[in-house]
Amino acid sequence: MGTSISRRSFLTGAGSVAALVASAGLSGCAPKKRDTSESETTSVASSESSWLGSAPTIDKSSITDVLSCEVLVVGCGTSGNFAACSAAEHGANVIAIEKGGRGAGVRGTIGAIGTKWQIANGTNIKATDICHDIERYSASAVNSRLTNLWASQSAETVEWYGDLNIAAGRDFVICSDNDLSAEEQSGYYRHWATGHAVVQDGKTMEDDTVINAYAVKKGVDFHYFTKMVELVKENDRVTGIIAQDENRNYIQINASKGVIVCTGGYAHNQDMLSTLQPDTMQIFSYNSGLPNAQGDGIRACIWAGSDFDATHTSMLFDRCPLGPNQVAGKDMTQGMFWMGSQPWLKVNLAGERFADESTPYDFILHASSKQPDHTYCTIYDSNYEQYVYQFKTQGCSRMFPFENGAPVSAMTLDVVKGINAQLLEKGILQQADTIEELGQKLNIPPDKFAETVKHYNQLVASGTDTDFGKESFRLSPVDKPPYFGIRQTGYLLCTMDGVPINEDMNALDPDGNPIKGLYVCGNDSGSFFSHSYPDLVPGLACGRSATFGRRAGRIAASM
Ligand SMILES: Cc1cc2nc3c(=O)[nH]c(=O)nc-3n(C[C@H](O)[C@H](O)[C@H](O)COP(=O)(O)OP(=O)(O)OC[C@H]3O[C@@H](n4cnc5c(N)ncnc54)[C@H](O)[C@@H]3O)c2cc1C
């Protein structure tokens, strides 16, 4: 979640976005200005317009081709695929453009409630309960109507997607532990069995082969290596886009019913990230975002008069390894320490425990932002394997099959052991026969660290974490040498803030009015996440993208 400069400006809402657009010389499509003081307008514009830039001025004579359709989908990843299919199913003539040689695919875990597979499994999730929990992650700084919309419509979307894959010879599973005890659902770790996944040959799939083939069959006209440059607006309506085709020629694509923008957020736009999310920048060291997530869609929408979320949020997972001399944010690195999301003992660089470790993925990262160098060490012992089973974590941190037989969504424990062996060989993961030696290898004060481990082991033996309240089944002693430790921080997957939308997926201007002809889905859209990503609602990001993409396609087609 980003604050500082951006928060100050976007909290003022309409005035700030209007000022930015106006400062970029786009008076023709600038949103209406609210009362904003001159000094604020000036400082906001000068501090932030570098990431926003201005809409390119494209000479009409340089446009080499003009295409026309009813519904235009921009970006063919998760939400774009669903949008294109449903627009075509509802009779629209659809063009879908994609910057890459193929779309980003549909992500592995897709979240829904009330599907026929959940009902058959006895998984009954009450919509109001899960919506309240999702909203708690954001302190309700979201549009609750959208949360409820996902809850009420996700089953239809995910059943449609599951049936499509089953018809193509794949399996479709839910990831569920039916045997969770009250304690396993307590504390921070309240979990919802929302995850669904396509499975082939016993493995979860992350591709778009099936949905893409269906879209082609339905007549969607795909254009690859075609990049949206800006939206075209006539009077108060978005009527199409200007794009660059594979030869970098400008083309215009007119869309009589609507443009659905689905370009996947801004995880790889350094200017946007560092200006809008300075605090996020301090708690990750590896960016695993998709390379085309450059903020193209969000910026084009703002140029065309859209608002932008007031808080800026990323999906962060606590699995980035750091070397024993590295610190979060400053030392960029690569790779995964997949066991980072296990609730092992975690200590700061002073050798002290600082939080309950049994939390959603990004909570420990936000907690580490209050610790020296925003960096912490994860500590475990040679009995770790038994504890991984005992901890029974959910979502993609899970390294063994779910109780209903569904495979892990990402990495098995065997694969993770192989990765850890490499980390050890590279001197990133540390191994030692004594706790003091481990402290020395991690470059943390060995005496203080030994004191912390001794105290922690006493808490484990007592069965009660009187310091931070971690559940008793997630307390594991550090008493069987050799011991292991690693410095770590987070890795970034995607950004989660964007253009505010209404229930029709229509982009909103700073006064809250829908912009005709402009729909926004997936990571480009806002109003749904703030501060944190609710990873204990597995597949929520993908489920929201799919459900709202499908809805946008239908609504745009019916205009
Ligand atoms: C590695 C990884 C794994 C993830 N796994 C999960 C998961 O299992 N479950 C989950 O819920 N969430 C997951 N997420 C989060 C994920 O980002 C969302 O769930 C969701 O897929 C976002 O969908 P989207 O349509 O917004 O963007 P994407 O699926 O990223 O698609 C955006 C598309 O737009 C294209 N594009 C970009 N700019 C332009 C342009 N100017 N013109 C034309 N095309 C453009 C891109 O090339 C891309 O194909 C994961 C994210 C990452 C990075």
PDB file of C-alpha atoms in Angstrom, residues 254-410:
ATOM      1  CA  ASN A 254     -13.224   2.050 -33.526  1.00  0.00           C
ATOM      2  CA  ALA A 255     -15.571   0.293 -31.106  1.00  0.00           C
ATOM      3  CA  SER A 256     -19.209   1.294 -31.414  1.00  0.00           C
ATOM      4  CA  LYS A 257     -20.347  -0.359 -28.170  1.00  0.00           C
ATOM      5  CA  GLY A 258     -17.365  -0.114 -25.894  1.00  0.00           C
ATOM      6  CA  VAL A 259     -13.684  -0.537 -25.090  1.00  0.00           C
ATOM      7  CA  ILE A 260     -12.776  -2.936 -22.252  1.00  0.00           C
ATOM      8  CA  VAL A 261      -9.349  -2.122 -20.825  1.00  0.00           C
ATOM      9  CA  CYS A 262      -7.575  -5.131 -19.243  1.00  0.00           C
ATOM     10  CA  THR A 263      -3.823  -4.444 -19.439  1.00  0.00           C
ATOM     11  CA  GLY A 264      -2.840  -5.894 -16.047  1.00  0.00           C
ATOM     12  CA  GLY A 265      -1.744  -2.998 -13.819  1.00  0.00           C
ATOM     13  CA  TYR A 266       1.675  -1.381 -13.396  1.00  0.00           C
ATOM     14  CA  ALA A 267       3.996  -3.831 -11.588  1.00  0.00           C
ATOM     15  CA  HIS A 268       6.744  -3.137 -14.121  1.00  0.00           C
ATOM     16  CA  ASN A 269       6.408   0.612 -14.376  1.00  0.00           C
ATOM     17  CA  GLN A 270       9.214   1.795 -12.110  1.00  0.00           C
ATOM     18  CA  ASP A 271       8.086   5.439 -12.112  1.00  0.00           C
ATOM     19  CA  MET A 272       4.567   4.534 -11.046  1.00  0.00           C
ATOM     20  CA  LEU A 273       5.693   2.073  -8.405  1.00  0.00           C
ATOM     21  CA  SER A 274       8.262   4.291  -6.798  1.00  0.00           C
ATOM     22  CA  THR A 275       6.041   7.384  -6.821  1.00  0.00           C
ATOM     23  CA  LEU A 276       2.778   5.731  -5.825  1.00  0.00           C
ATOM     24  CA  GLN A 277       4.043   2.968  -3.552  1.00  0.00           C
ATOM     25  CA  PRO A 278       7.213   4.136  -1.791  1.00  0.00           C
ATOM     26  CA  ASP A 279       6.447   1.980   1.243  1.00  0.00           C
ATOM     27  CA  THR A 280       5.939  -1.130  -0.886  1.00  0.00           C
ATOM     28  CA  MET A 281       9.327  -0.472  -2.497  1.00  0.00           C
ATOM     29  CA  GLN A 282      10.962  -0.975   0.909  1.00  0.00           C
ATOM     30  CA  ILE A 283       9.573  -4.449   1.552  1.00  0.00           C
ATOM     31  CA  PHE A 284      10.305  -6.421  -1.575  1.00  0.00           C
ATOM     32  CA  SER A 285      13.458  -7.327  -3.447  1.00  0.00           C
ATOM     33  CA  TYR A 286      12.167  -9.357  -6.355  1.00  0.00           C
ATOM     34  CA  ASN A 287       9.610  -8.264  -8.929  1.00  0.00           C
ATOM     35  CA  SER A 288       7.841 -11.257 -10.433  1.00  0.00           C
ATOM     36  CA  GLY A 289       5.223  -9.119 -12.144  1.00  0.00           C
ATOM     37  CA  LEU A 290       4.409  -9.838 -15.752  1.00  0.00           C
ATOM     38  CA  PRO A 291       6.724  -7.734 -17.968  1.00  0.00           C
ATOM     39  CA  ASN A 292       3.913  -6.051 -19.902  1.00  0.00           C
ATOM     40  CA  ALA A 293       2.316  -4.701 -16.724  1.00  0.00           C
ATOM     41  CA  GLN A 294       3.507  -1.181 -17.574  1.00  0.00           C
ATOM     42  CA  GLY A 295       0.476   0.822 -16.499  1.00  0.00           C
ATOM     43  CA  ASP A 296      -0.558   1.482 -20.128  1.00  0.00           C
ATOM     44  CA  GLY A 297      -4.246   0.928 -19.408  1.00  0.00           C
ATOM     45  CA  ILE A 298      -4.464   2.982 -16.231  1.00  0.00           C
ATOM     46  CA  ARG A 299      -2.628   5.940 -17.738  1.00  0.00           C
ATOM     47  CA  ALA A 300      -4.749   5.860 -20.894  1.00  0.00           C
ATOM     48  CA  CYS A 301      -7.915   5.834 -18.791  1.00  0.00           C
ATOM     49  CA  ILE A 302      -6.740   8.788 -16.670  1.00  0.00           C
ATOM     50  CA  TRP A 303      -5.864  10.722 -19.849  1.00  0.00           C
ATOM     51  CA  ALA A 304      -9.424  10.046 -20.974  1.00  0.00           C
ATOM     52  CA  GLY A 305     -10.881  11.452 -17.770  1.00  0.00           C
ATOM     53  CA  SER A 306     -10.942   8.535 -15.301  1.00  0.00           C
ATOM     54  CA  ASP A 307     -10.242   8.825 -11.617  1.00  0.00           C
ATOM     55  CA  PHE A 308      -7.604   6.716  -9.839  1.00  0.00           C
ATOM     56  CA  ASP A 309      -7.794   4.862  -6.501  1.00  0.00           C
ATOM     57  CA  ALA A 310      -6.734   6.891  -3.488  1.00  0.00           C
ATOM     58  CA  THR A 311      -4.626   4.125  -1.959  1.00  0.00           C
ATOM     59  CA  HIS A 312      -2.068   2.191  -3.919  1.00  0.00           C
ATOM     60  CA  THR A 313      -1.748  -1.483  -3.226  1.00  0.00           C
ATOM     61  CA  SER A 314       0.330  -4.447  -4.356  1.00  0.00           C
ATOM     62  CA  MET A 315       0.130  -8.192  -4.091  1.00  0.00           C
ATOM     63  CA  LEU A 316       3.207  -9.145  -2.053  1.00  0.00           C
ATOM     64  CA  PHE A 317       4.257 -12.626  -0.997  1.00  0.00           C
ATOM     65  CA  ASP A 318       6.746 -13.257   1.816  1.00  0.00           C
ATOM     66  CA  ARG A 319       9.086 -15.527  -0.099  1.00  0.00           C
ATOM     67  CA  CYS A 320      12.048 -13.528  -1.348  1.00  0.00           C
ATOM     68  CA  PRO A 321      15.452 -14.794  -0.137  1.00  0.00           C
ATOM     69  CA  LEU A 322      18.263 -12.377   0.693  1.00  0.00           C
ATOM     70  CA  GLY A 323      21.955 -13.044   1.216  1.00  0.00           C
ATOM     71  CA  PRO A 324      23.388 -12.622   4.728  1.00  0.00           C
ATOM     72  CA  ASN A 325      24.618  -9.098   3.885  1.00  0.00           C
ATOM     73  CA  GLN A 326      21.573  -7.984   1.926  1.00  0.00           C
ATOM     74  CA  VAL A 327      18.607  -5.892   3.002  1.00  0.00           C
ATOM     75  CA  ALA A 328      15.091  -5.479   1.662  1.00  0.00           C
ATOM     76  CA  GLY A 329      14.325  -2.943  -1.027  1.00  0.00           C
ATOM     77  CA  LYS A 330      17.927  -1.933  -1.664  1.00  0.00           C
ATOM     78  CA  ASP A 331      19.431  -5.215  -2.804  1.00  0.00           C
ATOM     79  CA  MET A 332      17.380  -6.499  -5.689  1.00  0.00           C
ATOM     80  CA  THR A 333      17.624 -10.198  -6.155  1.00  0.00           C
ATOM     81  CA  GLN A 334      15.965 -13.124  -7.892  1.00  0.00           C
ATOM     82  CA  GLY A 335      14.477 -16.374  -6.818  1.00  0.00           C
ATOM     83  CA  MET A 336      12.183 -17.806  -4.224  1.00  0.00           C
ATOM     84  CA  PHE A 337      12.382 -19.080  -0.711  1.00  0.00           C
ATOM     85  CA  TRP A 338       9.023 -20.816  -0.950  1.00  0.00           C
ATOM     86  CA  MET A 339       8.995 -21.891   2.688  1.00  0.00           C
ATOM     87  CA  GLY A 340       8.965 -18.203   3.688  1.00  0.00           C
ATOM     88  CA  SER A 341       5.195 -18.290   4.115  1.00  0.00           C
ATOM     89  CA  GLN A 342       5.414 -21.077   6.696  1.00  0.00           C
ATOM     90  CA  PRO A 343       4.857 -19.685  10.194  1.00  0.00           C
ATOM     91  CA  TRP A 344       8.366 -20.421  11.473  1.00  0.00           C
ATOM     92  CA  LEU A 345      10.048 -18.262  14.063  1.00  0.00           C
ATOM     93  CA  LYS A 346      10.981 -14.930  12.452  1.00  0.00           C
ATOM     94  CA  VAL A 347      13.396 -12.424  13.972  1.00  0.00           C
ATOM     95  CA  ASN A 348      14.515  -8.935  13.012  1.00  0.00           C
ATOM     96  CA  LEU A 349      18.133  -7.944  12.368  1.00  0.00           C
ATOM     97  CA  ALA A 350      18.519  -7.254  16.094  1.00  0.00           C
ATOM     98  CA  GLY A 351      17.794 -10.942  16.722  1.00  0.00           C
ATOM     99  CA  GLU A 352      14.368 -10.272  18.241  1.00  0.00           C
ATOM    100  CA  ARG A 353      10.984 -11.738  17.448  1.00  0.00           C
ATOM    101  CA  PHE A 354       8.616  -8.962  16.324  1.00  0.00           C
ATOM    102  CA  ALA A 355       5.174 -10.359  15.344  1.00  0.00           C
ATOM    103  CA  ASP A 356       2.813 -13.310  15.113  1.00  0.00           C
ATOM    104  CA  GLU A 357       4.206 -15.229  12.152  1.00  0.00           C
ATOM    105  CA  SER A 358       0.939 -17.001  11.319  1.00  0.00           C
ATOM    106  CA  THR A 359      -0.644 -14.401   9.079  1.00  0.00           C
ATOM    107  CA  PRO A 360      -1.657 -13.639   5.504  1.00  0.00           C
ATOM    108  CA  TYR A 361       1.442 -13.380   3.314  1.00  0.00           C
ATOM    109  CA  ASP A 362       1.924  -9.628   3.343  1.00  0.00           C
ATOM    110  CA  PHE A 363       1.228  -8.981   7.038  1.00  0.00           C
ATOM    111  CA  ILE A 364       4.720 -10.044   8.134  1.00  0.00           C
ATOM    112  CA  LEU A 365       6.164  -7.821   5.385  1.00  0.00           C
ATOM    113  CA  HIS A 366       4.199  -4.820   6.588  1.00  0.00           C
ATOM    114  CA  ALA A 367       5.287  -5.670  10.154  1.00  0.00           C
ATOM    115  CA  SER A 368       8.901  -5.814   8.961  1.00  0.00           C
ATOM    116  CA  SER A 369       8.568  -2.266   7.647  1.00  0.00           C
ATOM    117  CA  LYS A 370       8.797  -1.153  11.283  1.00  0.00           C
ATOM    118  CA  GLN A 371      11.982  -3.185  11.865  1.00  0.00           C
ATOM    119  CA  PRO A 372      15.651  -2.349  11.143  1.00  0.00           C
ATOM    120  CA  ASP A 373      16.320  -2.300   7.388  1.00  0.00           C
ATOM    121  CA  HIS A 374      12.819  -3.753   6.832  1.00  0.00           C
ATOM    122  CA  THR A 375      14.472  -7.144   6.803  1.00  0.00           C
ATOM    123  CA  TYR A 376      13.952 -10.265   8.887  1.00  0.00           C
ATOM    124  CA  CYS A 377      15.267 -13.814   9.241  1.00  0.00           C
ATOM    125  CA  THR A 378      13.231 -17.001   9.077  1.00  0.00           C
ATOM    126  CA  ILE A 379      14.478 -19.756  11.374  1.00  0.00           C
ATOM    127  CA  TYR A 380      13.722 -23.508  11.375  1.00  0.00           C
ATOM    128  CA  ASP A 381      15.324 -26.753  12.364  1.00  0.00           C
ATOM    129  CA  SER A 382      15.908 -30.226  10.960  1.00  0.00           C
ATOM    130  CA  ASN A 383      12.428 -31.427  11.884  1.00  0.00           C
ATOM    131  CA  TYR A 384      10.982 -28.884   9.473  1.00  0.00           C
ATOM    132  CA  GLU A 385       9.245 -31.404   7.249  1.00  0.00           C
ATOM    133  CA  GLN A 386       6.875 -32.620   9.949  1.00  0.00           C
ATOM    134  CA  TYR A 387       5.992 -29.016  10.808  1.00  0.00           C
ATOM    135  CA  VAL A 388       5.126 -28.169   7.214  1.00  0.00           C
ATOM    136  CA  TYR A 389       2.386 -30.811   7.400  1.00  0.00           C
ATOM    137  CA  GLN A 390       1.357 -29.709  10.872  1.00  0.00           C
ATOM    138  CA  PHE A 391       1.063 -26.013   9.872  1.00  0.00           C
ATOM    139  CA  LYS A 392      -1.283 -26.910   6.993  1.00  0.00           C
ATOM    140  CA  THR A 393      -1.043 -23.541   5.278  1.00  0.00           C
ATOM    141  CA  GLN A 394      -3.504 -22.652   2.532  1.00  0.00           C
ATOM    142  CA  GLY A 395      -3.282 -21.096  -0.921  1.00  0.00           C
ATOM    143  CA  CYS A 396      -0.103 -21.372  -2.977  1.00  0.00           C
ATOM    144  CA  SER A 397       2.168 -21.654   0.085  1.00  0.00           C
ATOM    145  CA  ARG A 398       0.756 -25.158   0.524  1.00  0.00           C
ATOM    146  CA  MET A 399       3.374 -27.800  -0.417  1.00  0.00           C
ATOM    147  CA  PHE A 400       1.340 -31.005  -0.136  1.00  0.00           C
ATOM    148  CA  PRO A 401      -2.084 -31.988  -1.528  1.00  0.00           C
ATOM    149  CA  PHE A 402      -5.302 -30.757   0.023  1.00  0.00           C
ATOM    150  CA  GLU A 403      -7.513 -33.044   2.078  1.00  0.00           C
ATOM    151  CA  ASN A 404      -9.875 -33.543  -0.876  1.00  0.00           C
ATOM    152  CA  GLY A 405      -6.958 -34.727  -3.054  1.00  0.00           C
ATOM    153  CA  ALA A 406      -6.462 -31.511  -5.052  1.00  0.00           C
ATOM    154  CA  PRO A 407      -2.795 -31.025  -5.989  1.00  0.00           C
ATOM    155  CA  VAL A 408      -0.720 -28.094  -4.740  1.00  0.00           C
ATOM    156  CA  SER A 409      -1.259 -24.983  -6.808  1.00  0.00           C
ATOM    157  CA  ALA A 410       2.443 -24.165  -7.137  1.00  0.00           C
TER     158      ALA A 410
END
